[in-house]
Coordinates of N, CA and C in Angstrom, one line a residue:
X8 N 61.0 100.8 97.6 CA 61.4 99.9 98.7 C 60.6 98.5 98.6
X9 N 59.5 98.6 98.2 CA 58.4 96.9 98.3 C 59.3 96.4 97.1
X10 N 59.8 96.5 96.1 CA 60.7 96.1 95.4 C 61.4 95.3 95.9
X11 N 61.8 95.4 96.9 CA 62.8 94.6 97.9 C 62.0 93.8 98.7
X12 N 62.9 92.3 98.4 CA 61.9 91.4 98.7 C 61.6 91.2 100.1
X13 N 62.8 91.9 101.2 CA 62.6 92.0 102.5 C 61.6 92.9 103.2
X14 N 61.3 93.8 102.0 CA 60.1 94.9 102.6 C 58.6 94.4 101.7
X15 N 58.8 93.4 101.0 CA 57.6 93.0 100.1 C 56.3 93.4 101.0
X16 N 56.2 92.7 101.9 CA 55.1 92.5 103.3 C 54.8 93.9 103.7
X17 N 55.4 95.0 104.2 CA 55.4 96.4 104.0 C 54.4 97.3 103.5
X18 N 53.6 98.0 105.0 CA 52.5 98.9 104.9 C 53.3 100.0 104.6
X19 N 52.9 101.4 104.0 CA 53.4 102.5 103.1 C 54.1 103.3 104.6
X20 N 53.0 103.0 105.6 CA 53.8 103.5 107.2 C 54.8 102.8 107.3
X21 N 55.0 101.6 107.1 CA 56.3 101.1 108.0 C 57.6 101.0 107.0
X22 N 57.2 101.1 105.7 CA 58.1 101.8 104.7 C 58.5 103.2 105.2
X23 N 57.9 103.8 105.6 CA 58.4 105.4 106.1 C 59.1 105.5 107.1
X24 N 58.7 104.2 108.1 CA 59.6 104.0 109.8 C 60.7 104.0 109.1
X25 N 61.2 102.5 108.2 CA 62.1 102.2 107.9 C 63.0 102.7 107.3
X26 N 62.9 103.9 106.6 CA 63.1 105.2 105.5 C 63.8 106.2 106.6
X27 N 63.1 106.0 107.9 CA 63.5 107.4 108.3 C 65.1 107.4 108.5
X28 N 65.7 108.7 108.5 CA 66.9 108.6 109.1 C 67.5 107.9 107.9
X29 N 67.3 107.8 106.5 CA 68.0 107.0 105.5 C 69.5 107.8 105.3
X30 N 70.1 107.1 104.4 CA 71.3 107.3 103.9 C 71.6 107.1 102.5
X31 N 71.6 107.5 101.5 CA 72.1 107.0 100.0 C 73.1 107.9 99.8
X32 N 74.4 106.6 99.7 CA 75.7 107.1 99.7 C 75.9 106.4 98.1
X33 N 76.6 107.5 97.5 CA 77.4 107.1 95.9 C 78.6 106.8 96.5
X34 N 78.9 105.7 96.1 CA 80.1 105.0 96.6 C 81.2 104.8 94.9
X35 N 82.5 105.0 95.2 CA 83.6 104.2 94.4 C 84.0 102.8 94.8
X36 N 84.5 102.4 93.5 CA 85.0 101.8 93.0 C 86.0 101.3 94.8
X37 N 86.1 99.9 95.3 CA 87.4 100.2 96.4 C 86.7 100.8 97.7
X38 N 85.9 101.0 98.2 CA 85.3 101.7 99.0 C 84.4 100.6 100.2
X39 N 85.2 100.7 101.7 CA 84.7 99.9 102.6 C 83.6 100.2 102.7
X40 N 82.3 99.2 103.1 CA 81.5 99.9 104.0 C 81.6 99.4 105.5
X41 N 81.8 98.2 106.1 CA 82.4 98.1 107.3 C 83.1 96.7 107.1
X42 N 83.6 96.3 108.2 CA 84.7 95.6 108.5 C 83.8 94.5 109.7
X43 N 84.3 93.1 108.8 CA 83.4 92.2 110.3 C 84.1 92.3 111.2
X44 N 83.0 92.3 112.6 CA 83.7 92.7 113.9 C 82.8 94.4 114.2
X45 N 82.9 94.9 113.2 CA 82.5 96.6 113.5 C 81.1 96.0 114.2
X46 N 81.3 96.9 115.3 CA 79.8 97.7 115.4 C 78.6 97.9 114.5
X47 N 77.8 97.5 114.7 CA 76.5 97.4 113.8 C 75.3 97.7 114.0
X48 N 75.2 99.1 113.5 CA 73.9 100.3 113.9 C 73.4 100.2 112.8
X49 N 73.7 99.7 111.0 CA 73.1 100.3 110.0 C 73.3 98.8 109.1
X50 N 72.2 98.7 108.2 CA 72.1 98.0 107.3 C 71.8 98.4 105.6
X51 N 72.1 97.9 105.0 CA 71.8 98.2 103.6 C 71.2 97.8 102.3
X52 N 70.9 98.7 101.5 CA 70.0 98.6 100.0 C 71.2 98.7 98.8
X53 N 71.1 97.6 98.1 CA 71.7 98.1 96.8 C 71.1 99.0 95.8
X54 N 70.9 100.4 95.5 CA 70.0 100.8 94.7 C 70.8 100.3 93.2
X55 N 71.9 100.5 93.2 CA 72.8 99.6 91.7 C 74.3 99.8 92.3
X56 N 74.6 99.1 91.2 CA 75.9 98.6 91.2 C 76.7 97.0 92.1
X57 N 78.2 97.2 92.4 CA 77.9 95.8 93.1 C 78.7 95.6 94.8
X58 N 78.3 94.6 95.3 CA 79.2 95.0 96.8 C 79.7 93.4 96.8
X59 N 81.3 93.6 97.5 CA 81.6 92.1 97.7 C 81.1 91.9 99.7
X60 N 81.2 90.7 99.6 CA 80.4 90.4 101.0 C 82.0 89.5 101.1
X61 N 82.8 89.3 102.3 CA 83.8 88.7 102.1 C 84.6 88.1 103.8
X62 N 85.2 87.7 104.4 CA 85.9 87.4 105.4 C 87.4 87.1 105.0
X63 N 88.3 87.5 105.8 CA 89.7 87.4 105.6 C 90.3 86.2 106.4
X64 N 91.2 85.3 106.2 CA 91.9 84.3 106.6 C 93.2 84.6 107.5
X65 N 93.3 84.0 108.2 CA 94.4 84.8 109.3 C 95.8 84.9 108.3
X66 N 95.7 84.6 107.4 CA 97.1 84.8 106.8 C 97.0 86.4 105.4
X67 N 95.7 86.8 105.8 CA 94.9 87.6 104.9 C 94.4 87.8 104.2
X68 N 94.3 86.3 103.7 CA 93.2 85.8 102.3 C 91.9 86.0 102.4
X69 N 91.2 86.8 101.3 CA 89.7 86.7 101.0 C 88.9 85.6 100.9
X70 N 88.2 85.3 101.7 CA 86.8 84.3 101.5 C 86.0 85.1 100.8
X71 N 85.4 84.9 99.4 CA 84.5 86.0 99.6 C 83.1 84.8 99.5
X72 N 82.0 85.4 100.5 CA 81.0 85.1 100.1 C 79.7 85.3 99.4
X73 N 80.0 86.1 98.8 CA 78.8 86.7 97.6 C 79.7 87.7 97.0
X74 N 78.6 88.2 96.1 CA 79.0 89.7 95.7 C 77.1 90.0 94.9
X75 N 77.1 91.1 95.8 CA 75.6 91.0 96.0 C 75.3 92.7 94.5
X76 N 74.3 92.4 94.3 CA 73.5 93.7 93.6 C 72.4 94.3 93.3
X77 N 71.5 94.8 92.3 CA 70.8 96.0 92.7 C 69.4 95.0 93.4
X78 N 69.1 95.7 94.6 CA 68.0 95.0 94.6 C 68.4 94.1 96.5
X79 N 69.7 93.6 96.8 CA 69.9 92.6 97.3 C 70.3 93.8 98.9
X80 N 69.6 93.2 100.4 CA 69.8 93.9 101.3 C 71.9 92.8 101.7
X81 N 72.1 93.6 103.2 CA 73.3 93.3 103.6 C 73.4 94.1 105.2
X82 N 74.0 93.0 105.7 CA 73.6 93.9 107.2 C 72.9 93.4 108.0
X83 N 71.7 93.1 107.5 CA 70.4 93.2 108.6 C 70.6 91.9 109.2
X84 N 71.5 91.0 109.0 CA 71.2 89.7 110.1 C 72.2 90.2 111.8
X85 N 73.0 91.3 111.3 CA 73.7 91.4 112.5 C 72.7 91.7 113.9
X86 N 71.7 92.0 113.5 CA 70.8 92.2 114.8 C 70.7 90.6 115.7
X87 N 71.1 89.6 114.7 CA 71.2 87.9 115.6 C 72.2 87.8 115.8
X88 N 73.6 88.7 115.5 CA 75.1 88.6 115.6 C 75.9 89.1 116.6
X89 N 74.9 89.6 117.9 CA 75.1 90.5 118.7 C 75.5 91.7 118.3
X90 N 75.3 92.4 117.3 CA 75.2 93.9 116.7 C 76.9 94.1 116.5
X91 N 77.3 93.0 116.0 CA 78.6 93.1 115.4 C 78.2 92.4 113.9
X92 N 79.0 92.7 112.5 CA 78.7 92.4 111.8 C 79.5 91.6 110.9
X93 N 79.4 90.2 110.7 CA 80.0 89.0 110.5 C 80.6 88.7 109.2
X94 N 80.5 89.9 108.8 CA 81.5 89.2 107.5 C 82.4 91.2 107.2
X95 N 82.7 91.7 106.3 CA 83.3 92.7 105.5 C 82.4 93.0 104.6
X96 N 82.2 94.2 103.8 CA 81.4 94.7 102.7 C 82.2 95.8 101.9
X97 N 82.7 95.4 100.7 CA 83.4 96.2 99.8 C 83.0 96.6 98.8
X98 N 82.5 97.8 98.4 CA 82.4 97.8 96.7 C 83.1 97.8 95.7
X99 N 82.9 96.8 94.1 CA 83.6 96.6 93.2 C 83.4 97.6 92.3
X100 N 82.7 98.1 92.3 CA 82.3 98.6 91.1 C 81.5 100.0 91.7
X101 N 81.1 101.3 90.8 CA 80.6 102.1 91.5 C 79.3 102.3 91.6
X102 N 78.8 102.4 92.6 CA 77.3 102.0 93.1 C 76.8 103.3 94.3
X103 N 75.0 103.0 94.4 CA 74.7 103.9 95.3 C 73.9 102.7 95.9
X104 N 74.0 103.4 97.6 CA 74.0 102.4 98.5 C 73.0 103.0 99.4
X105 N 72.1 102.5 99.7 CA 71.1 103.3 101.1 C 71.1 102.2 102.1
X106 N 71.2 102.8 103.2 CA 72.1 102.7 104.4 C 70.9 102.9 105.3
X107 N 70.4 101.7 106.0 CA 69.3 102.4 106.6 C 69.5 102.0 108.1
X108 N 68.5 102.4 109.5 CA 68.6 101.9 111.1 C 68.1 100.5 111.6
X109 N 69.3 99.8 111.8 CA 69.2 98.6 112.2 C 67.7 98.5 113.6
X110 N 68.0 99.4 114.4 CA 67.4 99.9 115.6 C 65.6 99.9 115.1
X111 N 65.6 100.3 113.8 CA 64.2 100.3 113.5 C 64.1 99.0 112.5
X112 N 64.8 98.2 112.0 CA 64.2 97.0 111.6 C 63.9 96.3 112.6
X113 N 64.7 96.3 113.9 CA 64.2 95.6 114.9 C 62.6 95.4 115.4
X114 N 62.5 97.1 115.8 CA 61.8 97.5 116.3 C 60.2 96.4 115.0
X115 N 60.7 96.6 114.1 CA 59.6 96.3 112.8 C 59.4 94.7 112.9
X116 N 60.5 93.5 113.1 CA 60.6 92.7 113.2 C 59.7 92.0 114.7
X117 N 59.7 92.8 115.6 CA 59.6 92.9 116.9 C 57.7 93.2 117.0
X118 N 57.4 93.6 116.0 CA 56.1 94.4 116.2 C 54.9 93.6 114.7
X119 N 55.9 93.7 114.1 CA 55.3 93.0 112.3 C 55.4 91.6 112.2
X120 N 54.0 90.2 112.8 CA 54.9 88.8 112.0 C 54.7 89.2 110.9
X121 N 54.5 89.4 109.7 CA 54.4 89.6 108.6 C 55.7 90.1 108.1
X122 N 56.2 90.4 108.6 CA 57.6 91.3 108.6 C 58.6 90.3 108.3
X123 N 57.8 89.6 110.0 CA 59.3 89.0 110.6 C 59.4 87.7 109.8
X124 N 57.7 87.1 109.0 CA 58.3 85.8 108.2 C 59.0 86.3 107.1
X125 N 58.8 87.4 107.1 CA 59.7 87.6 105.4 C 60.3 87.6 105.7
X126 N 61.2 88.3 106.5 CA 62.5 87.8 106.7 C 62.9 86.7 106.9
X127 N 62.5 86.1 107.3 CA 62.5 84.2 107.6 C 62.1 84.0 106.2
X128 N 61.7 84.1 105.4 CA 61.6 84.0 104.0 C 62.6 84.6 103.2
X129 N 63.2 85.6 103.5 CA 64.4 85.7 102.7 C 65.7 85.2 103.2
X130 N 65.8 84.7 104.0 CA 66.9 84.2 104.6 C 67.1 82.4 104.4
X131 N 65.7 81.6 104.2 CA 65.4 80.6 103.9 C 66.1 81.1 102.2
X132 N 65.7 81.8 101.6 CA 65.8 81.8 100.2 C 66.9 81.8 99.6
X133 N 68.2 82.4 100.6 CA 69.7 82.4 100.7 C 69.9 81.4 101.1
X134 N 69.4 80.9 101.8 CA 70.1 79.4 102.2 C 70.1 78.5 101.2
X135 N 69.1 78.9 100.5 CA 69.3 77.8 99.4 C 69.4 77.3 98.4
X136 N 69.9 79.1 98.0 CA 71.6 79.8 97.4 C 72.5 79.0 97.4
X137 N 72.5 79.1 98.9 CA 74.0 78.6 98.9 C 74.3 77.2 98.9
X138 N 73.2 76.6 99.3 CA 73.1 75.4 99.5 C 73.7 74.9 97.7
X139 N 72.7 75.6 96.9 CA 72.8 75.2 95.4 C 74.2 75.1 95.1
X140 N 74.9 76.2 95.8 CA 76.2 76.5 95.9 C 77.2 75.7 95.5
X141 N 77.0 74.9 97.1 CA 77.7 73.8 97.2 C 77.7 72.2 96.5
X142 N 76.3 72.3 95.9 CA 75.9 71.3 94.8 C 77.2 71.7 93.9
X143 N 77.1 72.8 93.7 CA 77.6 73.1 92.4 C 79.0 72.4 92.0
X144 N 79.8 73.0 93.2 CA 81.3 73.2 93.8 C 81.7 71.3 93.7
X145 N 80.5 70.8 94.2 CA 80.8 69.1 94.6 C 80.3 68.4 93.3
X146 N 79.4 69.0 92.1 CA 78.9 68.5 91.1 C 79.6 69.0 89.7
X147 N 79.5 69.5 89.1 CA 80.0 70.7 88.1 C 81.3 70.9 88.6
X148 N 82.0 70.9 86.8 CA 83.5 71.3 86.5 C 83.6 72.5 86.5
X149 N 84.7 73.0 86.4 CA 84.8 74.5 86.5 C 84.2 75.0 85.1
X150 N 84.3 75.0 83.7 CA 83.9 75.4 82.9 C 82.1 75.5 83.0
X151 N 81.7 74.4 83.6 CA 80.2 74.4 83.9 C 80.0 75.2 84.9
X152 N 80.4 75.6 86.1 CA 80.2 76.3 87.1 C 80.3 78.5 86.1
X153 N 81.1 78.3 85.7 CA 81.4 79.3 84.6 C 79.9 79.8 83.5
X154 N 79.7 78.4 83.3 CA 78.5 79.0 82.6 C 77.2 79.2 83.3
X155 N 76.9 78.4 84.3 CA 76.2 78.5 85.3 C 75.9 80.0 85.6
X156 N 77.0 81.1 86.0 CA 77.0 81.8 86.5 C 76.9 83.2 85.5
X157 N 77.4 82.5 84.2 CA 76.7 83.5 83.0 C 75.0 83.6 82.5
X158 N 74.0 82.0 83.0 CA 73.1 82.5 82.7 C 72.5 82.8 84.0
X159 N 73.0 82.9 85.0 CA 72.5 84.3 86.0 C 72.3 85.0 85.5
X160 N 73.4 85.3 84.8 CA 73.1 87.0 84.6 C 72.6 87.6 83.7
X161 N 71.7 87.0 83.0 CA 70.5 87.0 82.3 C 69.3 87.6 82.3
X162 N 69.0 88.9 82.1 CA 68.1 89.8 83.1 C 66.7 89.1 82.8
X163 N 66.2 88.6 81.5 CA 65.2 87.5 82.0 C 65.4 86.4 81.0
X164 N 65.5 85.3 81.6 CA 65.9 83.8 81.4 C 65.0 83.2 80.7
X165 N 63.8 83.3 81.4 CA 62.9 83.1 79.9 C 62.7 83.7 78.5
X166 N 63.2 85.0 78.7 CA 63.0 85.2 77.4 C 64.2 85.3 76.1
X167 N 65.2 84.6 77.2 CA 66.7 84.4 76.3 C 66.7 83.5 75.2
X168 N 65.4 82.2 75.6 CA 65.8 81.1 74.7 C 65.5 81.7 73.2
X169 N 66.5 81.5 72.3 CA 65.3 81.5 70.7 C 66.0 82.8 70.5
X170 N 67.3 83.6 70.4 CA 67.7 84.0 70.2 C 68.7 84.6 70.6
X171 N 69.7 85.3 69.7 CA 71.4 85.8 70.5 C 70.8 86.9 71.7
X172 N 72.2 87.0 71.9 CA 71.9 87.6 73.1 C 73.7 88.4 73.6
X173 N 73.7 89.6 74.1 CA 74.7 89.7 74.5 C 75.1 90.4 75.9
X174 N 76.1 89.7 76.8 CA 76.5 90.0 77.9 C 77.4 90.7 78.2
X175 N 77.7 91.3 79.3 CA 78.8 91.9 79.9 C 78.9 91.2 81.3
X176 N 80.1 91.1 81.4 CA 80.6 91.0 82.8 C 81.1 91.6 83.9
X177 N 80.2 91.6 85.0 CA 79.8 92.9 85.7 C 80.9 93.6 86.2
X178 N 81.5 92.6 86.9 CA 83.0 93.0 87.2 C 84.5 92.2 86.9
X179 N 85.1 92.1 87.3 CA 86.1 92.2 86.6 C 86.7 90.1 87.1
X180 N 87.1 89.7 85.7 CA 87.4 88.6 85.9 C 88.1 87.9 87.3
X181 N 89.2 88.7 87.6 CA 89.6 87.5 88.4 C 88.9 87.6 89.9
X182 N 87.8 88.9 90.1 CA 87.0 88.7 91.3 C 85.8 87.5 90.9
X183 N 85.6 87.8 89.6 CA 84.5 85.9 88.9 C 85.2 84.9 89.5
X184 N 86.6 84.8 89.5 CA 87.3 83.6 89.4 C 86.9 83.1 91.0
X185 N 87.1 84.4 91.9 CA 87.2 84.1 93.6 C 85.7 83.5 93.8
X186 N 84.9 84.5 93.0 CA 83.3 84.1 93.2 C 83.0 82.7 93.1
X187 N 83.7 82.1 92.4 CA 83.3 80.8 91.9 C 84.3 79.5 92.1
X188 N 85.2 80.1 93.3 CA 86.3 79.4 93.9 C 87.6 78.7 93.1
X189 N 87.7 79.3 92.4 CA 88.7 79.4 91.4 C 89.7 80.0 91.3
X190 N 91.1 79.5 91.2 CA 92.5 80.7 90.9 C 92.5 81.5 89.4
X191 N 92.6 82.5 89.0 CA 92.8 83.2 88.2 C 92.9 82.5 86.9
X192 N 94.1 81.7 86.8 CA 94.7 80.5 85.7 C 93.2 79.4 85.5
X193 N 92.7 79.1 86.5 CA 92.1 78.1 86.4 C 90.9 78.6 85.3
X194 N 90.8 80.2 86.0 CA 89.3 80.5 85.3 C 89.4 80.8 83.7
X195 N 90.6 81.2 83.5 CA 91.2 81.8 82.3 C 90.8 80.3 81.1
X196 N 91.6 79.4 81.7 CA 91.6 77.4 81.0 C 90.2 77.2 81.0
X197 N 89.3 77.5 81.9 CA 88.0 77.0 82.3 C 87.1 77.8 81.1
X198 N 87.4 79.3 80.8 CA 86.4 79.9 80.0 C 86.5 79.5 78.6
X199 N 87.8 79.7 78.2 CA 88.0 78.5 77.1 C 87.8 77.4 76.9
X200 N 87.7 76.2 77.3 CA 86.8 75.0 77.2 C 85.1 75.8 77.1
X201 N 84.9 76.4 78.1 CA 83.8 76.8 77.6 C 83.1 77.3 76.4
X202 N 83.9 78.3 75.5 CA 84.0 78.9 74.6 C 83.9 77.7 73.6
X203 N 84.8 76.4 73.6 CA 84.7 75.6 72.5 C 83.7 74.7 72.5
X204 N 83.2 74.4 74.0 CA 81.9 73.9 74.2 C 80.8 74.1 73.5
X205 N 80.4 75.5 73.7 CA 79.4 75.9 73.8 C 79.1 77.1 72.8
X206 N 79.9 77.7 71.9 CA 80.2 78.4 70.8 C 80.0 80.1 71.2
X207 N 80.3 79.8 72.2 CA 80.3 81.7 72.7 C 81.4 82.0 72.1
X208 N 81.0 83.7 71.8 CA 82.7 84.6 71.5 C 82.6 85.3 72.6
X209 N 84.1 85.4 73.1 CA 84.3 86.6 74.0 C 85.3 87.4 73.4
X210 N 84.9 88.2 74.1 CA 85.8 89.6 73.4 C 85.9 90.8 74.9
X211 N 87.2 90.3 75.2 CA 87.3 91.1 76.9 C 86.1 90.7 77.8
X212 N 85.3 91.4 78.2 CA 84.3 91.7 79.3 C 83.1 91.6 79.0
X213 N 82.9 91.2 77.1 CA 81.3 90.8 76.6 C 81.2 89.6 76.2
X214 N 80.1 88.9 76.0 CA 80.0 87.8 75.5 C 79.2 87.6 74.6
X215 N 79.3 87.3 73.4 CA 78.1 87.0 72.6 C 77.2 85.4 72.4
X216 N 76.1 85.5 72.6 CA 75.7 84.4 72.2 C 74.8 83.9 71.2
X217 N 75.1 83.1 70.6 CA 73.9 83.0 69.6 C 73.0 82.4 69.8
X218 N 72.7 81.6 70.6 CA 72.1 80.2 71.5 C 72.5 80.1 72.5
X219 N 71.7 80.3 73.9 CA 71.8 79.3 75.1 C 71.4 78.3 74.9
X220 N 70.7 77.5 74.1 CA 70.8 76.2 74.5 C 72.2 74.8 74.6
X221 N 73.1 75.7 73.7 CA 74.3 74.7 74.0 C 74.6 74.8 75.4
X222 N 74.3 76.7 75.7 CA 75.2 76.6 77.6 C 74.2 76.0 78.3
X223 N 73.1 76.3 78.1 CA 72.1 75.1 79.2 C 72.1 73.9 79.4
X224 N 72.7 73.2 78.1 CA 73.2 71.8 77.7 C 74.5 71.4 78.5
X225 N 75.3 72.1 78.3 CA 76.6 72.3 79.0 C 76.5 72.5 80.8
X226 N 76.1 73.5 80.8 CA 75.9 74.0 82.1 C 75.1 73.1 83.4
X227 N 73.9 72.5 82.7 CA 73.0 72.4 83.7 C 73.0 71.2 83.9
X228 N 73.8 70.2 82.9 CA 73.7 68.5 83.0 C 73.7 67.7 84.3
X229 N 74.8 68.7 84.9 CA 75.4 68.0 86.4 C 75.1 69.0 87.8
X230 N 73.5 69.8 87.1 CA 72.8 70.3 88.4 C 71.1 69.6 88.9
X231 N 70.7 69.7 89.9 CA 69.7 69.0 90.0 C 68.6 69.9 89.5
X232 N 68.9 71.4 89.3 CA 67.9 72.2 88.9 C 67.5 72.2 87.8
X233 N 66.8 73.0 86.9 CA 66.7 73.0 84.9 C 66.6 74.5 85.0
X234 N 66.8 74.6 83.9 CA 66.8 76.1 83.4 C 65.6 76.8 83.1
X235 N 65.0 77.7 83.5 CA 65.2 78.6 84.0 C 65.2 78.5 85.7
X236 N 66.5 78.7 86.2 CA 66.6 78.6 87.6 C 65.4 79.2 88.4
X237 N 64.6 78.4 89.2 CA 63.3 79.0 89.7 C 63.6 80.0 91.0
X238 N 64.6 79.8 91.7 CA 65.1 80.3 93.1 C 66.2 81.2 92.8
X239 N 66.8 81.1 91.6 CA 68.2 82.1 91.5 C 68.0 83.0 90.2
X240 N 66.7 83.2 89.7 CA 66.3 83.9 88.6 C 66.2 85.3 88.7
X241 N 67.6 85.9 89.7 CA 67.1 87.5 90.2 C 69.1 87.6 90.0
X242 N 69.1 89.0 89.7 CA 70.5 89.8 90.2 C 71.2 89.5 91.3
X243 N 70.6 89.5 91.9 CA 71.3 89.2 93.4 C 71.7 88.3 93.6
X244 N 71.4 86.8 92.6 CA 71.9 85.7 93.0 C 73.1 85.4 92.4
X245 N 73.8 86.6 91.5 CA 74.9 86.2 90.9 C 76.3 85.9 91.7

């Protein structure tokens, strides 16, 4: 659990408060965990796999706003939401999930500053996520936002440069496409420009590369950050 950057600050006792009463559910593929609006007693741990974070449009369109994984919590801001929980949580893919009492993060938040800045530290750290987000969306073409989001997923960024490398994509394209605010068509035209850009092969759901430096070249020109992303160099931020 200190693994988790919300419990980093975490004496081996208040890991065990937090523990108690836990939940690790093996979840499918398709599988709600609540509905914004629900009632909000419980919050959660990605141990692996992936969850979409999402809101629906009155006409029933998906917003999605993340799609979070191993490593990344969900839930725990409902305790400032009036213990309703503000968005949807769906899994894509098959994953195990620990589920833990909102009632005792409180309590922890309430009793731990050390706690409580981390939380204020991880929540600053999303913000600036998303903030990058929206750089992105207002800076970068769709092919660049595309590759952007492939060297996320880079399990370590530094040690990619100076050699091939090969990806898979975690889930399945046209939830990438929503991820990255894109129609289906768009992402399909968009990955190909990329492909000729930047000399990747794809082949379905892997990618090979022989060089990131063309996609960093490509990718990063029209972000204010450089590569290796210093704030978004984790799973969770994909």
């Amino acid at each position: 659990m200190k693994s988790v950057q919300l419990f980093g600050e975490c004496t081996d006792k208040e890991v065990d408060l937090l523990l108690e009463g836990h939940i690790l559910e093996r979840c499918t593929k398709g599988k709600m965990l609540f509905v914004s609006g629900d009632n909000a007693e419980r919050y959660y741990v990605i141990k692996n796999g992936w969850v979409k974070i999402f809101r629906e449009t009155l006409d029933g369109a998906q917003a999605i706003i993340d799609i979070l994984t191993e490593g990344h919590t969900f839930g725990e801001t409902s305790i400032f939401e009036e213990n309703t929980y503000p968005y949807s949580a769906e899994v894509v893919e098959p994953s195990e999930i620990l589920s833990l009492s909102l009632r005792k993060l409180r309590y922890l938040i309430e009793n731990n500053p050390k706690f409580a800045l981390s939380m204020l530290s991880s929540m600053a750290r999303y913000r600036r996520q998303q903030d990058t987000e929206i750089e992105h969306r207002s800076l970068q073409n769709a092919p660049q936002r595309i590759g952007c989001f492939i060297l996320r997923l880079m399990p370590n960024q530094n040690e990619a440069k100076g050699r091939p490398i090969t990806i898979h994509l975690p889930y399945d394209k046209t939830l990438i496409a929503s991820r990255l605010g894109m129609q289906p068509e768009t992402f399909s035209r968009a990955l190909s420009k990329l492909k000729d850009a930047t000399g990747i092969n794809i082949k379905g759901s892997t990618l090979e590369i022989q060089s990131i430096d063309p996609l960093i070249d490509f990718s990063c020109s029209a972000c204010t950050s450089e590569f290796p992303c210093k704030d978004l160099g984790c799973k969770s931020c994909v």
